[in-house]
Amino acid sequence: MASVSSSSLLNKAVRQQYMSLPQGQKCQVTYIWIDGTGEALRNKTRTLDTEPKSIEEIPEWNFDGSSTYQAEGSNSDMYLIPVRMFRDPFNLDPNKLVLCEVLKYNRLPAETNHRASCNEVMEKVKQHHMWFGMEQEYTLLGIDGHPFSWPPNGFPAPQGPYYCGVGANSAYGRDIVECHYKACLYAGVKIYGTNAEVMPSQWEFQVGPCEGIEMGDHLWVARFLLHRVCEDFGVVATLDPKPMKGNWNGAGCHTNVSTEEMREEGGLQYIEKAIDKLGKKHPEHICVYDPRGGKDNMRRLTGLHETSSIHDFSAGVANRGASIRIPRQVGQEKKGYFEDRRPAANCDPYAVTKAIAITCLLEEEEKGAK
């Protein structure tokens, strides 16, 4: 039996007795934010007198930044600035989940608040109607750190039957995947789909298409929902880009990109121009495609297991071993989108989408303005 948390074994029937109690006109609002690691999420809940109808009706709040790797104890208060509101699939309507930006005592963005600068860039390129879709891979673990449903003292059969697999010997943890999917739909997250991945206990969900800053907002909340669902089942979802050493696939966050010009007739020429620009900035992008300046991707982008080498930039039609893949249908129709396969599973979507927008759309304009 997989190692699950003790709290997941508590009596859920007793819990449901309390969860079904009426709450009058009051509303529970759960504030969600990214902590000082740049990867983990934190949350806390407060009561509002009435259900908020818009993000503007949700008040700012604060928290102790010295307990989240974001401040010194002598000056620890940090501001929570609500930026996007979702329905709460755990406490149900009228309760809300609210994604927040974090500001320091001087009301400047915290070091891991990449949303603020991303939003500035997305405002500059909004006339291009830039769409993103991000494919979030993750791996299920027991709380002992061992992959969920793997043999306690060994390994499952080699990769092959697991990708989009069905059956108890191929799909490990589908209950979690399906509950997460429904939680995203209820919340209003733009989840596009899901599938089992190449390594057993590894799954993927896709979010998008989202325009501009919306991409990062929806993916971070989808990640929060994943961790909460896993908590209920007593297991852990890791976004580590290479959770198992050896001949096992890593985990990425492939990022699909298009502008209005790329989606129109003859858009392939704009896709090719964007890819050319990305190739010239390969080292800079690698530095922001994981939280550790490329060190996490060093373990994943080996040139094996459907990845390109971290040291080389490549592009190709229907090539999953390239840095940038042009889908076969896009190559045939001469319009659509491209897929950047380099971002790691634990990337910050704000940092990734910001870098892509700057490289593809802004740098040439800024040079021309000088």
Short mmCIF file of C-alpha atoms in Angstrom, two decimals:
data_model
loop_
_atom_site.label_atom_id
_atom_site.label_comp_id
_atom_site.label_asym_id
_atom_site.label_seq_id
_atom_site.Cartn_x
_atom_site.Cartn_y
_atom_site.Cartn_z
CA MET A 1 0.00 0.00 0.00
CA ALA A 2 1.29 3.45 -0.88
CA SER A 3 2.34 5.67 2.01
CA VAL A 4 -0.49 8.16 2.56
CA SER A 5 -0.88 10.89 5.16
CA SER A 6 -2.67 10.25 8.46
CA SER A 7 -5.02 13.20 7.95
CA SER A 8 -6.42 11.63 4.78
CA LEU A 9 -7.62 8.68 6.90
CA LEU A 10 -9.81 10.81 9.17
CA ASN A 11 -13.56 10.08 9.08
CA LYS A 12 -14.92 11.99 6.09
CA ALA A 13 -18.52 11.32 7.02
CA VAL A 14 -18.01 13.29 10.22
CA ARG A 15 -16.36 16.07 8.23
CA GLN A 16 -19.29 16.22 5.82
CA GLN A 17 -21.72 16.70 8.72
CA TYR A 18 -20.03 20.01 9.49
CA MET A 19 -19.40 21.02 5.88
CA SER A 20 -23.13 20.83 5.15
CA LEU A 21 -24.07 23.30 7.90
CA PRO A 22 -25.60 26.58 6.60
CA GLN A 23 -23.40 29.69 6.84
CA GLY A 24 -26.02 32.43 6.46
CA GLN A 25 -24.93 35.38 4.31
CA LYS A 26 -21.28 35.00 5.30
CA CYS A 27 -18.64 34.09 2.76
CA GLN A 28 -15.32 32.31 3.24
CA VAL A 29 -12.52 33.73 1.09
CA THR A 30 -9.27 31.78 0.80
CA TYR A 31 -6.30 33.96 -0.14
CA ILE A 32 -3.60 32.13 -2.17
CA TRP A 33 -0.05 33.34 -2.81
CA ILE A 34 3.39 32.18 -3.96
CA ASP A 35 5.95 31.97 -1.16
CA GLY A 36 9.64 32.85 -1.10
CA THR A 37 10.70 29.61 -2.78
CA GLY A 38 8.99 30.71 -5.99
CA GLU A 39 7.43 27.24 -6.21
CA ALA A 40 5.28 26.55 -3.16
CA LEU A 41 1.85 28.03 -2.52
CA ARG A 42 0.43 29.28 0.77
CA ASN A 43 -3.15 30.08 1.73
CA LYS A 44 -5.30 31.35 4.56
CA THR A 45 -9.01 32.07 4.91
CA ARG A 46 -11.13 34.92 6.26
CA THR A 47 -14.83 35.69 6.54
CA LEU A 48 -16.56 38.43 4.57
CA ASP A 49 -20.05 39.63 5.48
CA THR A 50 -21.40 39.06 1.96
CA GLU A 51 -20.39 37.24 -1.20
CA PRO A 52 -18.03 39.41 -3.29
CA LYS A 53 -19.23 39.99 -6.84
CA SER A 54 -15.88 41.16 -8.20
CA ILE A 55 -12.20 41.20 -7.28
CA GLU A 56 -12.54 44.86 -6.28
CA GLU A 57 -14.82 43.85 -3.39
CA ILE A 58 -12.14 41.67 -1.78
CA PRO A 59 -9.99 43.61 0.72
CA GLU A 60 -6.21 43.57 0.89
CA TRP A 61 -4.80 41.44 3.68
CA ASN A 62 -1.40 40.66 5.14
CA PHE A 63 0.70 37.77 6.44
CA ASP A 64 3.92 36.98 8.26
CA GLY A 65 6.61 36.95 5.60
CA SER A 66 9.26 35.68 8.02
CA SER A 67 7.42 32.33 8.05
CA THR A 68 7.28 32.04 4.24
CA TYR A 69 10.93 32.87 3.39
CA GLN A 70 9.90 36.37 2.33
CA ALA A 71 10.89 38.76 5.15
CA GLU A 72 12.93 39.24 8.31
CA GLY A 73 11.18 38.77 11.64
CA SER A 74 11.86 42.39 12.58
CA ASN A 75 9.87 43.66 9.58
CA SER A 76 7.73 40.72 8.58
CA ASP A 77 4.32 42.04 7.46
CA MET A 78 3.67 41.48 3.75
CA TYR A 79 0.67 42.69 1.75
CA LEU A 80 -1.72 40.37 -0.10
CA ILE A 81 -3.23 42.13 -3.13
CA PRO A 82 -6.18 40.21 -4.65
CA VAL A 83 -5.84 39.89 -8.44
CA ARG A 84 -8.18 37.09 -9.59
CA MET A 85 -11.19 35.36 -8.05
CA PHE A 86 -12.44 31.79 -8.50
CA ARG A 87 -15.24 29.65 -7.06
CA ASP A 88 -14.20 27.40 -4.18
CA PRO A 89 -14.69 23.69 -5.05
CA PHE A 90 -13.87 22.57 -1.50
CA ASN A 91 -16.23 24.81 0.48
CA LEU A 92 -18.63 25.38 -2.46
CA ASP A 93 -20.67 28.47 -3.33
CA PRO A 94 -20.77 31.23 -2.27
CA ASN A 95 -17.19 30.79 -1.03
CA LYS A 96 -14.21 31.97 -3.07
CA LEU A 97 -10.57 31.32 -3.85
CA VAL A 98 -8.54 34.46 -4.51
CA LEU A 99 -5.11 34.57 -6.09
CA CYS A 100 -2.97 37.38 -4.69
CA GLU A 101 0.17 39.27 -5.53
CA VAL A 102 2.64 39.78 -2.67
CA LEU A 103 4.03 43.23 -1.90
CA LYS A 104 6.75 44.07 0.61
CA TYR A 105 6.47 46.60 3.45
CA ASN A 106 7.29 49.41 0.97
CA ARG A 107 4.57 48.12 -1.41
CA LEU A 108 7.10 47.02 -4.01
CA PRO A 109 6.70 43.49 -5.46
CA ALA A 110 8.26 40.70 -3.42
CA GLU A 111 11.24 38.96 -5.03
CA THR A 112 9.16 35.97 -6.14
CA ASN A 113 6.27 38.14 -7.36
CA HIS A 114 6.93 37.85 -11.09
CA ARG A 115 3.33 38.68 -11.89
CA ALA A 116 3.80 42.42 -11.53
CA SER A 117 6.51 42.72 -14.21
CA CYS A 118 4.77 40.12 -16.41
CA ASN A 119 1.58 42.18 -16.35
CA GLU A 120 3.49 45.27 -17.49
CA VAL A 121 4.85 43.36 -20.49
CA MET A 122 1.45 41.87 -21.35
CA GLU A 123 -0.07 45.34 -21.37
CA LYS A 124 2.59 46.47 -23.87
CA VAL A 125 1.82 43.59 -26.26
CA LYS A 126 -1.95 43.38 -25.78
CA GLN A 127 -2.66 44.52 -29.35
CA HIS A 128 -1.13 41.22 -30.54
CA HIS A 129 -3.68 39.18 -28.55
CA MET A 130 -1.03 36.72 -27.42
CA TRP A 131 -2.48 33.36 -26.44
CA PHE A 132 -0.77 30.75 -24.30
CA GLY A 133 -1.54 27.16 -23.39
CA MET A 134 0.64 25.39 -20.82
CA GLU A 135 0.92 21.62 -20.37
CA GLN A 136 1.62 20.92 -16.71
CA GLU A 137 3.26 17.56 -16.03
CA TYR A 138 3.49 16.29 -12.46
CA THR A 139 4.27 13.10 -10.56
CA LEU A 140 2.30 11.53 -7.72
CA LEU A 141 4.30 10.44 -4.67
CA GLY A 142 3.51 8.84 -1.34
CA ILE A 143 4.43 11.00 1.64
CA ASP A 144 7.59 8.88 1.91
CA GLY A 145 8.73 10.38 -1.42
CA HIS A 146 8.38 7.12 -3.36
CA PRO A 147 6.27 7.27 -6.57
CA PHE A 148 2.65 6.37 -5.91
CA SER A 149 1.84 2.69 -6.59
CA TRP A 150 5.41 1.78 -7.53
CA PRO A 151 6.68 -1.43 -5.88
CA PRO A 152 8.05 -0.57 -2.40
CA ASN A 153 11.48 -2.04 -3.10
CA GLY A 154 11.79 -1.92 -6.85
CA PHE A 155 10.54 -0.52 -10.11
CA PRO A 156 7.49 -1.01 -12.31
CA ALA A 157 7.75 -2.37 -15.86
CA PRO A 158 9.64 -0.11 -18.28
CA GLN A 159 7.95 2.86 -19.95
CA GLY A 160 5.66 1.98 -22.81
CA PRO A 161 2.13 1.10 -21.60
CA TYR A 162 1.60 4.13 -19.36
CA TYR A 163 1.18 7.10 -21.72
CA CYS A 164 -2.60 7.65 -22.06
CA GLY A 165 -2.90 4.17 -20.57
CA VAL A 166 -5.95 2.50 -19.05
CA GLY A 167 -6.16 -0.32 -16.53
CA ALA A 168 -4.92 -0.86 -12.98
CA ASN A 169 -1.51 -1.99 -14.22
CA SER A 170 -1.01 1.14 -16.35
CA ALA A 171 -2.81 4.10 -14.75
CA TYR A 172 -1.81 4.97 -11.18
CA GLY A 173 -3.93 7.50 -9.30
CA ARG A 174 -6.69 8.32 -11.77
CA ASP A 175 -9.10 9.25 -8.93
CA ILE A 176 -6.89 12.23 -8.12
CA VAL A 177 -6.70 13.30 -11.75
CA GLU A 178 -10.46 13.21 -12.28
CA CYS A 179 -11.24 15.00 -9.01
CA HIS A 180 -8.72 17.72 -9.89
CA TYR A 181 -10.31 18.11 -13.34
CA LYS A 182 -13.78 18.63 -11.83
CA ALA A 183 -12.38 21.01 -9.19
CA CYS A 184 -10.84 23.14 -11.95
CA LEU A 185 -14.08 23.22 -13.95
CA TYR A 186 -16.07 24.21 -10.86
CA ALA A 187 -13.59 26.91 -9.90
CA GLY A 188 -13.60 28.46 -13.38
CA VAL A 189 -10.01 27.53 -14.25
CA LYS A 190 -9.54 27.21 -18.01
CA ILE A 191 -8.49 23.57 -17.95
CA TYR A 192 -8.28 22.16 -21.48
CA GLY A 193 -7.65 18.47 -20.86
CA THR A 194 -5.63 15.80 -19.10
CA ASN A 195 -3.80 12.53 -19.80
CA ALA A 196 -1.53 9.95 -18.22
CA GLU A 197 2.13 10.55 -19.07
CA VAL A 198 5.03 8.34 -20.15
CA MET A 199 6.38 7.52 -16.68
CA PRO A 200 4.02 5.56 -14.39
CA SER A 201 2.41 7.81 -11.71
CA GLN A 202 3.10 10.82 -13.94
CA TRP A 203 0.19 12.82 -15.33
CA GLU A 204 -0.44 16.03 -17.24
CA PHE A 205 -3.15 18.63 -17.41
CA GLN A 206 -3.36 21.50 -19.85
CA VAL A 207 -4.56 25.04 -19.15
CA GLY A 208 -5.55 27.46 -21.89
CA PRO A 209 -5.86 29.05 -24.26
CA CYS A 210 -5.43 32.10 -22.04
CA GLU A 211 -4.57 35.61 -23.16
CA GLY A 212 -1.72 37.52 -21.54
CA ILE A 213 -1.51 37.59 -17.75
CA GLU A 214 -4.49 35.25 -17.47
CA MET A 215 -2.18 32.31 -18.31
CA GLY A 216 -0.10 32.57 -15.15
CA ASP A 217 -3.15 33.24 -12.98
CA HIS A 218 -5.03 30.17 -14.14
CA LEU A 219 -2.04 27.83 -14.02
CA TRP A 220 -1.06 28.83 -10.48
CA VAL A 221 -4.63 28.27 -9.25
CA ALA A 222 -4.77 24.93 -11.10
CA ARG A 223 -1.59 23.96 -9.23
CA PHE A 224 -3.15 25.01 -5.93
CA LEU A 225 -6.20 22.86 -6.67
CA LEU A 226 -3.95 19.91 -7.52
CA HIS A 227 -2.09 20.14 -4.22
CA ARG A 228 -5.37 20.47 -2.28
CA VAL A 229 -6.96 17.48 -3.99
CA CYS A 230 -3.83 15.43 -3.34
CA GLU A 231 -3.94 16.50 0.29
CA ASP A 232 -7.45 15.03 0.60
CA PHE A 233 -6.18 11.73 -0.83
CA GLY A 234 -3.08 11.77 1.37
CA VAL A 235 -0.51 11.84 -1.44
CA VAL A 236 1.89 14.44 -2.82
CA ALA A 237 2.09 16.01 -6.29
CA THR A 238 5.64 17.00 -7.17
CA LEU A 239 6.59 19.32 -10.02
CA ASP A 240 10.23 18.24 -9.87
CA PRO A 241 11.54 18.20 -13.47
CA LYS A 242 13.35 14.89 -12.95
CA PRO A 243 11.74 13.08 -10.00
CA MET A 244 13.37 9.73 -10.77
CA LYS A 245 16.95 9.27 -11.96
CA GLY A 246 17.74 6.88 -14.76
CA ASN A 247 15.74 5.78 -17.77
CA TRP A 248 12.54 7.56 -16.77
CA ASN A 249 10.93 10.63 -18.35
CA GLY A 250 11.26 14.00 -16.68
CA ALA A 251 8.43 16.50 -16.23
CA GLY A 252 8.02 19.69 -18.24
CA CYS A 253 5.57 22.50 -18.72
CA HIS A 254 5.44 22.76 -22.51
CA THR A 255 4.22 26.21 -23.51
CA ASN A 256 2.10 26.78 -26.61
CA VAL A 257 2.20 30.29 -28.06
CA SER A 258 0.40 32.24 -30.75
CA THR A 259 -0.33 35.82 -31.72
CA GLU A 260 -3.26 37.05 -33.78
CA GLU A 261 -0.97 37.24 -36.84
CA MET A 262 0.17 33.63 -36.34
CA ARG A 263 -3.43 32.41 -36.19
CA GLU A 264 -4.44 34.12 -39.45
CA GLU A 265 -3.78 32.96 -43.03
CA GLY A 266 -0.07 32.89 -43.77
CA GLY A 267 0.72 32.98 -40.06
CA LEU A 268 3.55 30.45 -40.41
CA GLN A 269 5.94 33.22 -41.44
CA TYR A 270 5.36 34.96 -38.10
CA ILE A 271 5.84 31.66 -36.25
CA GLU A 272 9.17 31.15 -38.03
CA LYS A 273 10.27 34.72 -37.20
CA ALA A 274 9.44 34.16 -33.53
CA ILE A 275 11.37 30.87 -33.46
CA ASP A 276 14.39 32.58 -35.01
CA LYS A 277 14.31 35.22 -32.27
CA LEU A 278 13.95 32.58 -29.56
CA GLY A 279 16.96 30.72 -30.93
CA LYS A 280 19.14 33.81 -30.52
CA LYS A 281 18.08 34.10 -26.87
CA HIS A 282 18.31 30.41 -25.90
CA PRO A 283 20.66 30.84 -22.87
CA GLU A 284 18.59 33.70 -21.48
CA HIS A 285 15.39 31.67 -21.71
CA ILE A 286 16.96 28.61 -20.09
CA CYS A 287 17.82 30.82 -17.10
CA VAL A 288 14.15 31.69 -16.48
CA TYR A 289 12.56 28.36 -17.44
CA ASP A 290 13.04 26.91 -13.96
CA PRO A 291 13.35 28.57 -10.52
CA ARG A 292 17.09 27.83 -10.20
CA GLY A 293 18.47 29.53 -13.27
CA GLY A 294 18.54 26.37 -15.39
CA LYS A 295 19.99 23.97 -12.82
CA ASP A 296 16.75 21.99 -12.56
CA ASN A 297 16.50 21.69 -16.33
CA MET A 298 20.07 20.39 -16.47
CA ARG A 299 18.71 17.16 -14.98
CA ARG A 300 15.84 16.99 -17.50
CA LEU A 301 17.03 18.49 -20.82
CA THR A 302 19.56 15.77 -21.59
CA GLY A 303 18.63 15.17 -25.22
CA LEU A 304 16.94 11.91 -24.16
CA HIS A 305 13.37 11.07 -23.11
CA GLU A 306 11.68 13.37 -25.63
CA THR A 307 13.79 16.43 -24.78
CA SER A 308 16.33 18.60 -26.56
CA SER A 309 19.78 19.18 -25.09
CA ILE A 310 19.94 22.17 -22.77
CA HIS A 311 23.06 23.32 -24.63
CA ASP A 312 21.53 23.44 -28.12
CA PHE A 313 18.55 25.15 -29.70
CA SER A 314 16.53 23.30 -32.32
CA ALA A 315 13.14 23.47 -34.01
CA GLY A 316 11.13 21.11 -36.20
CA VAL A 317 7.71 20.04 -37.37
CA ALA A 318 6.22 17.30 -35.15
CA ASN A 319 9.62 16.82 -33.44
CA ARG A 320 9.30 16.16 -29.72
CA GLY A 321 13.07 16.06 -29.38
CA ALA A 322 13.41 19.71 -30.44
CA SER A 323 13.45 22.88 -28.33
CA ILE A 324 10.52 24.24 -30.34
CA ARG A 325 7.94 22.01 -31.99
CA ILE A 326 5.68 23.15 -34.81
CA PRO A 327 2.65 20.82 -34.73
CA ARG A 328 2.14 18.88 -37.96
CA GLN A 329 -1.27 20.46 -38.54
CA VAL A 330 0.26 23.93 -38.25
CA GLY A 331 2.89 22.98 -40.83
CA GLN A 332 0.16 21.83 -43.19
CA GLU A 333 -2.22 24.77 -42.68
CA LYS A 334 0.59 27.38 -42.58
CA LYS A 335 -0.91 29.04 -39.51
CA GLY A 336 -1.55 28.42 -35.82
CA TYR A 337 0.93 28.21 -32.95
CA PHE A 338 4.28 26.81 -31.80
CA GLU A 339 5.24 24.81 -28.72
CA ASP A 340 8.25 25.73 -26.56
CA ARG A 341 9.22 22.42 -24.93
CA ARG A 342 11.98 23.81 -22.71
CA PRO A 343 10.13 25.12 -19.60
CA ALA A 344 10.45 22.80 -16.60
CA ALA A 345 7.44 21.48 -14.69
CA ASN A 346 8.26 23.77 -11.75
CA CYS A 347 8.67 26.93 -13.85
CA ASP A 348 6.93 30.16 -12.94
CA PRO A 349 4.43 30.72 -15.78
CA TYR A 350 4.70 34.49 -15.30
CA ALA A 351 8.46 34.37 -15.91
CA VAL A 352 8.07 32.06 -18.92
CA THR A 353 5.31 33.99 -20.68
CA LYS A 354 7.02 37.30 -19.97
CA ALA A 355 10.29 36.11 -21.52
CA ILE A 356 8.51 34.76 -24.61
CA ALA A 357 6.53 37.97 -25.09
CA ILE A 358 9.64 40.16 -24.77
CA THR A 359 11.75 38.07 -27.15
CA CYS A 360 9.07 37.56 -29.78
CA LEU A 361 7.37 40.95 -29.74
CA LEU A 362 9.15 43.68 -27.80
CA GLU A 363 12.90 43.65 -28.36
CA GLU A 364 12.67 44.60 -32.05
CA GLU A 365 10.15 47.36 -31.30
CA GLU A 366 12.36 48.79 -28.56
CA LYS A 367 15.40 48.76 -30.84
CA GLY A 368 13.42 50.60 -33.52
CA ALA A 369 12.30 53.23 -31.02
CA LYS A 370 15.89 54.16 -30.13
#
